[in-house]
């Protein structure tokens, strides 16, 4: 049913159908409910965020629909519109959704930015997401702010940065990759070490042509 109504002569329709198929398949295998946020992100026909269809499938992890095109409202219009950008702001997805979601995202070979702030990521979910996104050669920006992953998740983010050749910006406010957060919590020096390593990788990456988008940084 994922491809019903899709124009298979349209490359974007083909991509969205593949993403939905992969997401639903992995959710079945893992015995997880699908979520409106993910299904909306992979919708074949992009629609405004405020106009979710009444019959959209819903899972108990949803908070609001997410869209894969247009400019995320929470960024104040600072990210460039793109069907290859995905915003899951304020959707409580949780760790278990990250493997099927990340796998579906990675199918998009033109993926350029992903926002998952405050979606309930801990170490397991952060590792799963970062492992999948290593396949995204065009990824430039990632926002993981407001999630409660720890050292393992921070290390996974560093590993992603070293593998994704264009990743030049990681927003991680209010996480263990945030210097102020680490200071307030009195966390061990190993957190500062991984943060500084990540910052070093990203700083070098930003010197490379083609790793910056025509928009202000994620906040």
PDB file of N, CA and C in Angstrom, residues 37-74:
ATOM      1  N   UNK A  37       4.767  10.898  12.537  1.00  0.00           N
ATOM      2  CA  UNK A  37       5.904  11.768  12.230  1.00  0.00           C
ATOM      3  C   UNK A  37       6.750  11.197  11.107  1.00  0.00           C
ATOM      4  N   UNK A  38       7.064   9.918  11.187  1.00  0.00           N
ATOM      5  CA  UNK A  38       7.887   9.300  10.153  1.00  0.00           C
ATOM      6  C   UNK A  38       7.135   9.181   8.843  1.00  0.00           C
ATOM      7  N   UNK A  39       5.900   8.728   8.899  1.00  0.00           N
ATOM      8  CA  UNK A  39       5.135   8.548   7.672  1.00  0.00           C
ATOM      9  C   UNK A  39       4.886   9.872   6.963  1.00  0.00           C
ATOM     10  N   UNK A  40       4.704  10.935   7.732  1.00  0.00           N
ATOM     11  CA  UNK A  40       4.540  12.256   7.129  1.00  0.00           C
ATOM     12  C   UNK A  40       5.842  12.709   6.454  1.00  0.00           C
ATOM     13  N   UNK A  41       6.967  12.432   7.099  1.00  0.00           N
ATOM     14  CA  UNK A  41       8.260  12.833   6.549  1.00  0.00           C
ATOM     15  C   UNK A  41       8.527  12.150   5.222  1.00  0.00           C
ATOM     16  N   UNK A  42       8.012  10.938   5.081  1.00  0.00           N
ATOM     17  CA  UNK A  42       8.253  10.177   3.861  1.00  0.00           C
ATOM     18  C   UNK A  42       7.051  10.207   2.917  1.00  0.00           C
ATOM     19  N   UNK A  43       6.140  11.172   3.142  1.00  0.00           N
ATOM     20  CA  UNK A  43       4.970  11.280   2.282  1.00  0.00           C
ATOM     21  C   UNK A  43       5.396  11.604   0.856  1.00  0.00           C
ATOM     22  N   UNK A  44       4.747  10.983  -0.099  1.00  0.00           N
ATOM     23  CA  UNK A  44       5.089  11.198  -1.512  1.00  0.00           C
ATOM     24  C   UNK A  44       4.764  12.616  -1.939  1.00  0.00           C
ATOM     25  N   UNK A  45       3.607  13.118  -1.528  1.00  0.00           N
ATOM     26  CA  UNK A  45       3.229  14.496  -1.846  1.00  0.00           C
ATOM     27  C   UNK A  45       3.442  15.343  -0.611  1.00  0.00           C
ATOM     28  N   UNK A  46       4.430  16.232  -0.641  1.00  0.00           N
ATOM     29  CA  UNK A  46       4.722  17.068   0.518  1.00  0.00           C
ATOM     30  C   UNK A  46       3.544  17.987   0.798  1.00  0.00           C
ATOM     31  N   UNK A  47       3.170  18.114   2.078  1.00  0.00           N
ATOM     32  CA  UNK A  47       2.059  18.956   2.486  1.00  0.00           C
ATOM     33  C   UNK A  47       2.516  19.854   3.622  1.00  0.00           C
ATOM     34  N   UNK A  48       1.837  20.995   3.846  1.00  0.00           N
ATOM     35  CA  UNK A  48       2.190  21.860   4.970  1.00  0.00           C
ATOM     36  C   UNK A  48       2.110  21.091   6.284  1.00  0.00           C
ATOM     37  N   UNK A  49       2.974  21.454   7.238  1.00  0.00           N
ATOM     38  CA  UNK A  49       3.017  20.742   8.507  1.00  0.00           C
ATOM     39  C   UNK A  49       1.693  20.790   9.247  1.00  0.00           C
ATOM     40  N   UNK A  50       0.925  21.848   9.049  1.00  0.00           N
ATOM     41  CA  UNK A  50      -0.307  22.024   9.813  1.00  0.00           C
ATOM     42  C   UNK A  50      -1.490  21.281   9.203  1.00  0.00           C
ATOM     43  N   UNK A  51      -1.284  20.605   8.095  1.00  0.00           N
ATOM     44  CA  UNK A  51      -2.394  19.969   7.415  1.00  0.00           C
ATOM     45  C   UNK A  51      -2.232  18.454   7.338  1.00  0.00           C
ATOM     46  N   UNK A  52      -2.047  17.833   8.501  1.00  0.00           N
ATOM     47  CA  UNK A  52      -1.935  16.378   8.533  1.00  0.00           C
ATOM     48  C   UNK A  52      -3.269  15.761   8.178  1.00  0.00           C
ATOM     49  N   UNK A  53      -3.290  14.743   7.305  1.00  0.00           N
ATOM     50  CA  UNK A  53      -4.554  14.110   6.944  1.00  0.00           C
ATOM     51  C   UNK A  53      -5.193  13.449   8.149  1.00  0.00           C
ATOM     52  N   UNK A  54      -6.512  13.511   8.204  1.00  0.00           N
ATOM     53  CA  UNK A  54      -7.215  12.992   9.370  1.00  0.00           C
ATOM     54  C   UNK A  54      -7.024  11.504   9.546  1.00  0.00           C
ATOM     55  N   UNK A  55      -6.818  10.785   8.446  1.00  0.00           N
ATOM     56  CA  UNK A  55      -6.700   9.337   8.551  1.00  0.00           C
ATOM     57  C   UNK A  55      -5.244   8.887   8.616  1.00  0.00           C
ATOM     58  N   UNK A  56      -4.312   9.812   8.937  1.00  0.00           N
ATOM     59  CA  UNK A  56      -2.897   9.429   9.013  1.00  0.00           C
ATOM     60  C   UNK A  56      -2.700   8.387  10.093  1.00  0.00           C
ATOM     61  N   UNK A  57      -1.909   7.334   9.837  1.00  0.00           N
ATOM     62  CA  UNK A  57      -1.617   6.331  10.857  1.00  0.00           C
ATOM     63  C   UNK A  57      -0.967   6.998  12.063  1.00  0.00           C
ATOM     64  N   UNK A  58      -1.305   6.563  13.240  1.00  0.00           N
ATOM     65  CA  UNK A  58      -0.760   7.190  14.437  1.00  0.00           C
ATOM     66  C   UNK A  58      -0.183   6.138  15.371  1.00  0.00           C
ATOM     67  N   UNK A  59       0.957   6.483  15.949  1.00  0.00           N
ATOM     68  CA  UNK A  59       1.574   5.644  16.955  1.00  0.00           C
ATOM     69  C   UNK A  59       1.576   6.393  18.269  1.00  0.00           C
ATOM     70  N   UNK A  60       1.819   5.693  19.377  1.00  0.00           N
ATOM     71  CA  UNK A  60       1.737   6.357  20.661  1.00  0.00           C
ATOM     72  C   UNK A  60       2.946   7.228  20.940  1.00  0.00           C
ATOM     73  N   UNK A  61       3.918   7.270  20.014  1.00  0.00           N
ATOM     74  CA  UNK A  61       5.089   8.113  20.224  1.00  0.00           C
ATOM     75  C   UNK A  61       4.934   9.496  19.608  1.00  0.00           C
ATOM     76  N   UNK A  62       3.840   9.763  18.913  1.00  0.00           N
ATOM     77  CA  UNK A  62       3.719  11.015  18.167  1.00  0.00           C
ATOM     78  C   UNK A  62       3.364  12.189  19.066  1.00  0.00           C
ATOM     79  N   UNK A  63       3.851  13.365  18.650  1.00  0.00           N
ATOM     80  CA  UNK A  63       3.445  14.609  19.288  1.00  0.00           C
ATOM     81  C   UNK A  63       2.907  15.590  18.246  1.00  0.00           C
ATOM     82  N   UNK A  64       3.511  15.621  17.063  1.00  0.00           N
ATOM     83  CA  UNK A  64       3.005  16.458  15.980  1.00  0.00           C
ATOM     84  C   UNK A  64       3.547  15.890  14.690  1.00  0.00           C
ATOM     85  N   UNK A  65       2.946  16.232  13.552  1.00  0.00           N
ATOM     86  CA  UNK A  65       3.468  15.747  12.292  1.00  0.00           C
ATOM     87  C   UNK A  65       4.812  16.376  11.970  1.00  0.00           C
ATOM     88  N   UNK A  66       5.637  15.662  11.198  1.00  0.00           N
ATOM     89  CA  UNK A  66       6.895  16.222  10.727  1.00  0.00           C
ATOM     90  C   UNK A  66       6.855  16.251   9.223  1.00  0.00           C
ATOM     91  N   UNK A  67       7.532  17.216   8.631  1.00  0.00           N
ATOM     92  CA  UNK A  67       7.543  17.324   7.189  1.00  0.00           C
ATOM     93  C   UNK A  67       8.941  17.189   6.645  1.00  0.00           C
ATOM     94  N   UNK A  68       9.077  16.779   5.392  1.00  0.00           N
ATOM     95  CA  UNK A  68      10.386  16.616   4.805  1.00  0.00           C
ATOM     96  C   UNK A  68      10.699  17.703   3.812  1.00  0.00           C
ATOM     97  N   UNK A  69       9.800  18.669   3.651  1.00  0.00           N
ATOM     98  CA  UNK A  69      10.086  19.765   2.748  1.00  0.00           C
ATOM     99  C   UNK A  69       9.675  21.072   3.396  1.00  0.00           C
ATOM    100  N   UNK A  70      10.107  22.176   2.814  1.00  0.00           N
ATOM    101  CA  UNK A  70       9.826  23.466   3.401  1.00  0.00           C
ATOM    102  C   UNK A  70      10.843  23.794   4.478  1.00  0.00           C
ATOM    103  N   UNK A  71      10.694  24.954   5.104  1.00  0.00           N
ATOM    104  CA  UNK A  71      11.621  25.401   6.133  1.00  0.00           C
ATOM    105  C   UNK A  71      11.040  25.104   7.500  1.00  0.00           C
ATOM    106  N   UNK A  72      11.747  24.361   8.366  1.00  0.00           N
ATOM    107  CA  UNK A  72      11.229  24.066   9.702  1.00  0.00           C
ATOM    108  C   UNK A  72      10.883  25.351  10.444  1.00  0.00           C
ATOM    109  N   UNK A  73       9.670  25.411  10.984  1.00  0.00           N
ATOM    110  CA  UNK A  73       9.219  26.618  11.671  1.00  0.00           C
ATOM    111  C   UNK A  73      10.108  26.943  12.865  1.00  0.00           C
ATOM    112  N   UNK A  74      10.596  25.919  13.561  1.00  0.00           N
ATOM    113  CA  UNK A  74      11.383  26.133  14.760  1.00  0.00           C
ATOM    114  C   UNK A  74      12.728  26.770  14.470  1.00  0.00           C
TER     115      UNK A  74
END
